[in-house]
mmCIF file of C-alpha atoms in Angstrom:
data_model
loop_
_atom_site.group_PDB
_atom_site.id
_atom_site.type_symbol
_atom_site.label_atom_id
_atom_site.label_comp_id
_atom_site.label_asym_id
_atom_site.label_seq_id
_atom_site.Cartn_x
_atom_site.Cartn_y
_atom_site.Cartn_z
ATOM 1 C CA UNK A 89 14.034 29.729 67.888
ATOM 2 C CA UNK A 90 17.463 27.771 69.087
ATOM 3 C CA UNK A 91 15.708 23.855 69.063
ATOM 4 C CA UNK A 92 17.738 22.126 66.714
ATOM 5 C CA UNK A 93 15.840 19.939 64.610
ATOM 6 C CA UNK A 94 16.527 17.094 62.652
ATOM 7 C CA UNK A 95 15.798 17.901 58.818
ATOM 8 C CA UNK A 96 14.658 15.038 57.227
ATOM 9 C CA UNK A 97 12.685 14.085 53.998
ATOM 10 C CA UNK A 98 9.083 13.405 54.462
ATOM 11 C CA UNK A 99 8.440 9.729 54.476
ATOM 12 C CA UNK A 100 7.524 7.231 52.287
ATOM 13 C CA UNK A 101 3.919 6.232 50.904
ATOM 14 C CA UNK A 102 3.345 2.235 52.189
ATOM 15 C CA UNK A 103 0.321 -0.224 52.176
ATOM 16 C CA UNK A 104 -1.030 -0.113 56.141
ATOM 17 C CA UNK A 105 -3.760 -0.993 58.386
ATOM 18 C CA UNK A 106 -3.112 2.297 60.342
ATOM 19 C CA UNK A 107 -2.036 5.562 59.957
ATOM 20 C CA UNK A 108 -1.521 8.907 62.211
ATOM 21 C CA UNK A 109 -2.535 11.723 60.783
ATOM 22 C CA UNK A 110 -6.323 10.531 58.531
ATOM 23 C CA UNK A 111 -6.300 13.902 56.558
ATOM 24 C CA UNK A 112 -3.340 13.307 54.885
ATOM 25 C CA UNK A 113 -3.975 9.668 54.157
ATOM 26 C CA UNK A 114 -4.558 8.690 50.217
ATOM 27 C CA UNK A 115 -7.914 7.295 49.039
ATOM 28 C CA UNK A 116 -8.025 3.128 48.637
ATOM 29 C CA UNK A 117 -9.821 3.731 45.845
ATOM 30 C CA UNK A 118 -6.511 5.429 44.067
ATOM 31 C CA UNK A 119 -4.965 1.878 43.952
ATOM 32 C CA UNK A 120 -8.124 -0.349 42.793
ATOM 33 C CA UNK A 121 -6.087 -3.459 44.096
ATOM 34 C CA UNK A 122 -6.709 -2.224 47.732
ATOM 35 C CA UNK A 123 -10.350 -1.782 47.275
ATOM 36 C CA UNK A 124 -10.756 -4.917 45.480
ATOM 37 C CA UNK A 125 -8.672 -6.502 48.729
ATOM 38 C CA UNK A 126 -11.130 -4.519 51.321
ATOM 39 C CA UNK A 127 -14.442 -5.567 49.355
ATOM 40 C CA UNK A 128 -13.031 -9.180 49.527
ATOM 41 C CA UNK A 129 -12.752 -9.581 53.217
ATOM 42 C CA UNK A 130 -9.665 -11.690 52.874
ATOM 43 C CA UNK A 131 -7.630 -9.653 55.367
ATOM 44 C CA UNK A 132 -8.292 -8.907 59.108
ATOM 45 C CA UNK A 133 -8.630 -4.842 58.449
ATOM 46 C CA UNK A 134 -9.286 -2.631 55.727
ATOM 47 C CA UNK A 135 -5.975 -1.403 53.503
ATOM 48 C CA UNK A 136 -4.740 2.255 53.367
ATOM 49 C CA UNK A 137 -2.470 4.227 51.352
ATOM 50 C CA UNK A 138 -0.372 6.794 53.910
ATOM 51 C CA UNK A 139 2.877 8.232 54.843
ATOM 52 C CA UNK A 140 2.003 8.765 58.321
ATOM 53 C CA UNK A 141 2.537 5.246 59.757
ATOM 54 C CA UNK A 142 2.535 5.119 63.689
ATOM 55 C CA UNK A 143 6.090 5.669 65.244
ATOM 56 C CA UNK A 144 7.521 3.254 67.737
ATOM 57 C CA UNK A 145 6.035 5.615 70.440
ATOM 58 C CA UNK A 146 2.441 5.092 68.949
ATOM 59 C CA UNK A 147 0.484 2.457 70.489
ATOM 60 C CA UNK A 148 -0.924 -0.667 68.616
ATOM 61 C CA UNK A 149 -2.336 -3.767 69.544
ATOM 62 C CA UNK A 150 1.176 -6.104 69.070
ATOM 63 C CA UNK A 151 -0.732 -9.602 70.287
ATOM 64 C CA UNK A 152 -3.398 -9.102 67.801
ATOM 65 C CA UNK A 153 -0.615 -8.904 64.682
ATOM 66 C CA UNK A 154 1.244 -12.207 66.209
ATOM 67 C CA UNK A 155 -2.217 -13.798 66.528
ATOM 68 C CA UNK A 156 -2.738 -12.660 62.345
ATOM 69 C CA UNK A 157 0.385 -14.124 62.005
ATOM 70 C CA UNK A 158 -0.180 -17.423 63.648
ATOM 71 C CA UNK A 159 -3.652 -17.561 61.548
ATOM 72 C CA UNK A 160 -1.727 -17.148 58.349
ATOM 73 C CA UNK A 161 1.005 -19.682 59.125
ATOM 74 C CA UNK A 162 -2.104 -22.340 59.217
ATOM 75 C CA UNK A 163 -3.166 -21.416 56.245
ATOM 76 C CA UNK A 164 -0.137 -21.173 54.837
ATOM 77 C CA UNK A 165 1.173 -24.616 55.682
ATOM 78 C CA UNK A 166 -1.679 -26.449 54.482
ATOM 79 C CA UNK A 167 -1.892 -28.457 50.637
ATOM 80 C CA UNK A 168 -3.366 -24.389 49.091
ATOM 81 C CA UNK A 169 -2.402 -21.772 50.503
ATOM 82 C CA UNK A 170 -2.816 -18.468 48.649
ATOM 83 C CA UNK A 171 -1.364 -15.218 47.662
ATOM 84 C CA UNK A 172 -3.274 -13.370 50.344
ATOM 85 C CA UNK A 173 -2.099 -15.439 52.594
ATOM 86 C CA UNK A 174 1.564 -14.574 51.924
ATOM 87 C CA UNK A 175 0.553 -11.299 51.187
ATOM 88 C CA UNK A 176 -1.597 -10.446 54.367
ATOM 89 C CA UNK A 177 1.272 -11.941 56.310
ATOM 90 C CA UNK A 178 3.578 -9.689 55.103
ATOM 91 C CA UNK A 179 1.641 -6.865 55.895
ATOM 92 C CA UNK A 180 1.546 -7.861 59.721
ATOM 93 C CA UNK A 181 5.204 -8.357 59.572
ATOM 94 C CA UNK A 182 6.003 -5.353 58.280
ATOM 95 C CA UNK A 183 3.754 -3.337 60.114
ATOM 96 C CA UNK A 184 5.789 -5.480 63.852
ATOM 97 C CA UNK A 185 8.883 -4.031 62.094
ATOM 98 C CA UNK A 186 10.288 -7.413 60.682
ATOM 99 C CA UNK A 187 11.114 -5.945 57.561
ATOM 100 C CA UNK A 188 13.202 -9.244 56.043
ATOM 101 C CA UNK A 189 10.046 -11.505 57.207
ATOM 102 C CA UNK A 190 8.069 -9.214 55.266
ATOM 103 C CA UNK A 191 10.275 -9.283 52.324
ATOM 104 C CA UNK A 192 10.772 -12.905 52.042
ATOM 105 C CA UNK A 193 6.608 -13.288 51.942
ATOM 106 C CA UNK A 194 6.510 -10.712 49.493
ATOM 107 C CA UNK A 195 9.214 -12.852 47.641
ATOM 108 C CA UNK A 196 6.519 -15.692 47.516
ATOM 109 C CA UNK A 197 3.882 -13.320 46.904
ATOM 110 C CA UNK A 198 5.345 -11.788 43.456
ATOM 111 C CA UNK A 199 6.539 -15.476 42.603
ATOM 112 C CA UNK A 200 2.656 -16.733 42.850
ATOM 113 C CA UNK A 201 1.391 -13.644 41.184
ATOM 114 C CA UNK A 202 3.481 -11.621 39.125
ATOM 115 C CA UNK A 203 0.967 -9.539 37.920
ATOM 116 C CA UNK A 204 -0.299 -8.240 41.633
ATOM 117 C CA UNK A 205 1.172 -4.748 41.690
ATOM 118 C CA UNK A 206 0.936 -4.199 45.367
ATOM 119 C CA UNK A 207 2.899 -6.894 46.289
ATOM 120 C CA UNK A 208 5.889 -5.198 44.188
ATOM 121 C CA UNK A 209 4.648 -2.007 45.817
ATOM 122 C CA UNK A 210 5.474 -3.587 48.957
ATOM 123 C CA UNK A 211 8.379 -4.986 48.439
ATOM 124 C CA UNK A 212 9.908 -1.897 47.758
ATOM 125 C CA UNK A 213 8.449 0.013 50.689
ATOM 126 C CA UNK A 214 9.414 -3.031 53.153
ATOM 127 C CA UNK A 215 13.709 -3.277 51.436
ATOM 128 C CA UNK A 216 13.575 0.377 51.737
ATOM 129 C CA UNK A 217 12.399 0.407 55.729
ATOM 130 C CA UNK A 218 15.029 -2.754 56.112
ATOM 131 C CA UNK A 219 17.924 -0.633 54.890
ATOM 132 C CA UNK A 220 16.977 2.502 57.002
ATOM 133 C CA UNK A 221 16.759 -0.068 60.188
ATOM 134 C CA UNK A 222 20.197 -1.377 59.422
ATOM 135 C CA UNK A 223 21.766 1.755 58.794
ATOM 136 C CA UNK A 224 20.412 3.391 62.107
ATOM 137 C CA UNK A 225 21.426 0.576 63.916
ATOM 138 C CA UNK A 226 24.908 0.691 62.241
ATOM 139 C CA UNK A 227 24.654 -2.128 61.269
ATOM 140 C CA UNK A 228 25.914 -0.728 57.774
ATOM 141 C CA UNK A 229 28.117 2.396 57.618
ATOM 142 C CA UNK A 230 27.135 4.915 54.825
ATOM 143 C CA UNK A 231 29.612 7.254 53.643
ATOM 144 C CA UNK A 232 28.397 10.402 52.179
ATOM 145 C CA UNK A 233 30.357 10.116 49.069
ATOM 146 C CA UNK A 234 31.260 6.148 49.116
ATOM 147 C CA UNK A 235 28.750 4.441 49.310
ATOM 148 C CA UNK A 236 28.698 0.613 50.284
ATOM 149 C CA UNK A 237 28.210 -1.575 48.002
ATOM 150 C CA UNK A 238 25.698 -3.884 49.203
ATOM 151 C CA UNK A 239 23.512 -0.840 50.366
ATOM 152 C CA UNK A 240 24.036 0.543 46.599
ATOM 153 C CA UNK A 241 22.824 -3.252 45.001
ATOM 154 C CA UNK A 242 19.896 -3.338 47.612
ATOM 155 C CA UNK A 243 18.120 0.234 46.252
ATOM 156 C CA UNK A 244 19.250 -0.805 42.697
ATOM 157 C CA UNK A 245 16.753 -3.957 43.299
ATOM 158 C CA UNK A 246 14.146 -1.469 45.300
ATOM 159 C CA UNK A 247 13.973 1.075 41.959
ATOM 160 C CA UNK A 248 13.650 -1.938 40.021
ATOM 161 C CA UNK A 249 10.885 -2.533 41.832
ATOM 162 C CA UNK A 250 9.754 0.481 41.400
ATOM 163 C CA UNK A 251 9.737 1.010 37.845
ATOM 164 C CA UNK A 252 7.773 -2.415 37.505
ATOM 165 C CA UNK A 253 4.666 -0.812 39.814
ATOM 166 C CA UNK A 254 5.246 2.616 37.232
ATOM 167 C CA UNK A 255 5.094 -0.092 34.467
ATOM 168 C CA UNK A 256 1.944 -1.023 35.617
ATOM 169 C CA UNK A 257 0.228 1.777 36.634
ATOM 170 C CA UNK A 258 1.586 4.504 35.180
ATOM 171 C CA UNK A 259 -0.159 7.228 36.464
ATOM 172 C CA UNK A 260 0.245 6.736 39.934
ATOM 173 C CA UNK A 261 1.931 9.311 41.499
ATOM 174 C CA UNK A 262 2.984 7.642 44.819
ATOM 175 C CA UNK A 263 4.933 5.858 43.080
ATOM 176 C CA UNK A 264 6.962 8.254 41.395
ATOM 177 C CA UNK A 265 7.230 10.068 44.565
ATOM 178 C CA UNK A 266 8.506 6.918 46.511
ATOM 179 C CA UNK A 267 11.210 6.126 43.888
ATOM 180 C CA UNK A 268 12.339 10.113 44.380
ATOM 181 C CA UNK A 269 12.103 9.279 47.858
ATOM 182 C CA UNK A 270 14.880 6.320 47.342
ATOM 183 C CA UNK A 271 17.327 8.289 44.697
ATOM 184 C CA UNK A 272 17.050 11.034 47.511
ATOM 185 C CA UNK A 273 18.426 8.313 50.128
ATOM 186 C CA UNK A 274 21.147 7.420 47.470
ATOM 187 C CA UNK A 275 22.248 11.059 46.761
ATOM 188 C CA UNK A 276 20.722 10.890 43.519
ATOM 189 C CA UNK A 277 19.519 14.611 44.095
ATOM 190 C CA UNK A 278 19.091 15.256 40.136
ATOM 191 C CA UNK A 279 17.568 12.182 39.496
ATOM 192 C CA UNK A 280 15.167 12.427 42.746
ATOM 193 C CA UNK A 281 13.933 15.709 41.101
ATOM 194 C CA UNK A 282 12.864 14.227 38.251
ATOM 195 C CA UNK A 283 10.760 11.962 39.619
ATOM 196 C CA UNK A 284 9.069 14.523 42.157
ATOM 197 C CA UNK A 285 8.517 16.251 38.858
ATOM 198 C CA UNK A 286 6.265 13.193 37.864
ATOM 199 C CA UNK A 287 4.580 12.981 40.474
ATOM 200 C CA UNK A 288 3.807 16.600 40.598
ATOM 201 C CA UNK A 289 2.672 16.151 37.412
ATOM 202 C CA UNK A 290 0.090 13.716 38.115
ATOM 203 C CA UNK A 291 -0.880 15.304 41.913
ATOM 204 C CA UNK A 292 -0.574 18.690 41.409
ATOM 205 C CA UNK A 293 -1.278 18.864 45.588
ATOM 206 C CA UNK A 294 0.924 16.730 46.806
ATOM 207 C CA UNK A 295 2.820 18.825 49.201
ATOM 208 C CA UNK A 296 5.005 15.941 49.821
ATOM 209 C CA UNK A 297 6.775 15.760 46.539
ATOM 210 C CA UNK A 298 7.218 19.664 46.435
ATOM 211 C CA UNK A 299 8.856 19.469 49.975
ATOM 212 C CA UNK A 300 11.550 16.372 48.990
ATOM 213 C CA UNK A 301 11.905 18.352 45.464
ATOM 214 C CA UNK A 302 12.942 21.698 47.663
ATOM 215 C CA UNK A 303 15.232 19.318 50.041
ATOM 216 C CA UNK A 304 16.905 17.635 47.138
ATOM 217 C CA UNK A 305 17.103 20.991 45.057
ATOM 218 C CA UNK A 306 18.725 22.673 48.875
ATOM 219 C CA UNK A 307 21.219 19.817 48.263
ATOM 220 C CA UNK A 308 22.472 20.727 44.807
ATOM 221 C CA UNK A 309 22.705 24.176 45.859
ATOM 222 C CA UNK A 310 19.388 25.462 43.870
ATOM 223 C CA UNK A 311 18.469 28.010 46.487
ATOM 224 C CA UNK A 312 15.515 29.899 45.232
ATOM 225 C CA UNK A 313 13.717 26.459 43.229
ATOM 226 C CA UNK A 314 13.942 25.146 46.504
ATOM 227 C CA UNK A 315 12.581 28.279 48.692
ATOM 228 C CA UNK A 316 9.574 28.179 46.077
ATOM 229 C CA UNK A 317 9.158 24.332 46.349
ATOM 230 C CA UNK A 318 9.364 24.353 50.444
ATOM 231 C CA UNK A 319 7.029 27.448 50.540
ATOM 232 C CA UNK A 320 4.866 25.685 48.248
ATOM 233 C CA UNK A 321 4.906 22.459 50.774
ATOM 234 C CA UNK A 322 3.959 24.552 53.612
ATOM 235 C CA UNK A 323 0.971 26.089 52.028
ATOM 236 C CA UNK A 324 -0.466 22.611 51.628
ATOM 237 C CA UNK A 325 -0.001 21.724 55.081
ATOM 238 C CA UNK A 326 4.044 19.939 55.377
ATOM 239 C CA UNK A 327 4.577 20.688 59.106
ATOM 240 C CA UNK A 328 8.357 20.242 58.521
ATOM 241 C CA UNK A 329 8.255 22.528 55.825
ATOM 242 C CA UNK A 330 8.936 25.686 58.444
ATOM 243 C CA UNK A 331 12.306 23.894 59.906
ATOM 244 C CA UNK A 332 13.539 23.423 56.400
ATOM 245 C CA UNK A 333 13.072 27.032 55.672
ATOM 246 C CA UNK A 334 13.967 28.209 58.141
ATOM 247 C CA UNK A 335 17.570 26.484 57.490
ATOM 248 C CA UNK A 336 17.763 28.001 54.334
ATOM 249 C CA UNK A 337 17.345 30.903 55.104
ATOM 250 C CA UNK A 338 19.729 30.616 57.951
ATOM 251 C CA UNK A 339 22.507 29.304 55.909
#
């Protein structure tokens, strides 16, 4: 009843070979990229969709990334290498935490196929997870209400990013959710709203998007839109959704 918890939005949607929690883990079949990529074989394991990525607490098998890597740099320095090459790459180096490895291939990705939406997907997810990293390691100071402007140019370029996935699939609702997810992080509460509305919209059960709605509507000062949106969370199964309410109803 005392613990004092962190509050925190519930995390992004990224492109993984893993994920912690397999209920709450988005079909490949959603993004028809990914299943295309699985049914090719090109890449060492299958592609998910989740927000549930292992923590740095949760075991996985480090040597076996580094050897991907090494396999890919091969490939990658001979006369043809490919887009998957970049691209599987970058999903090894982003899932070992080097987010600005991971960005750079993604970089090379978009620039050999500007038409492959998950490598914009991607890129998003991996500047996002590079800004946190800074940020916790102070690296860069944020200021609730001045905020740097480097930080402010590098989530500029990550919504970019995101509106070109929306442009290209516009009816994918992780993607509305994970550019709510960044306005959120730039106390953009209004704005953050309105894309948790879209993706509401097109996932009427994504508990998710009504829990980061309630948080961002808490933030504005919208007390009873965001009681109904955290309730609503909890009901389909956001764990964090009782320490949010439980704020709320404290304050």
């Amino acid at each position: 009843e005392n613990k004092i918890v962190k509050i925190k939005p519930e995390p992004l949607f990224a492109v993984s070979y893993y994920t912690t929690d397999v209920d709450a883990q988005f079909s490949p079949k959603i993004i028809n990229e990914i299943s295309e990529i699985n049914s090719s074989r090109l890449l060492r394991y299958d592609l998910i969709i989740t927000s549930h990525e292992p923590t740095e607490s949760d075991s996985i098998n480090l040597d076996d990334h580094l050897a991907a890597i090494d396999y890919y740099n091969y490939h990658i320095s001979s006369p043809t290498p490919t887009v998957m090459d970049y691209f599987g790459r970058s999903i090894d180096y982003y899932i070992l935490r080097d987010y600005a490895s991971s960005v750079d291939d993604l970089n090379k990705t978009i620039e050999m196929a500007p038409d492959f939406m998950l490598g914009y997907f991607m890129r998003a997810v991996a500047r996002t997870k590079k800004i946190l990293a800074e940020e916790k390691q102070n690296i860069i100071e944020r200021e609730k209400d001045a905020f740097p402007q480097i930080v402010q140019i590098e989530y500029v370029e990550v919504i970019e990013d995101w509106d070109k996935v929306i442009s290209m699939q516009p009816r994918l609702a992780i993607a509305y959710y994970n550019k709510g997810y960044v306005l959120f992080a730039m106390g953009k509460y209004k704005e953050a709203i309105s894309e948790f509305d879209k993706a509401l919209t097109l996932d009427p059960l994504m508990g998710e998007a009504y829990y980061n709605r309630g948080f961002a509507y808490m933030n504005i000062g919208e007390e009873d839109e965001a009681k109904e949106d955290i309730s609503k969370a909890g009901e389909l199964g956001v764990a964090s959704a009782y320490n949010l309410m439980k704020l709320i109803l404290r304050n």
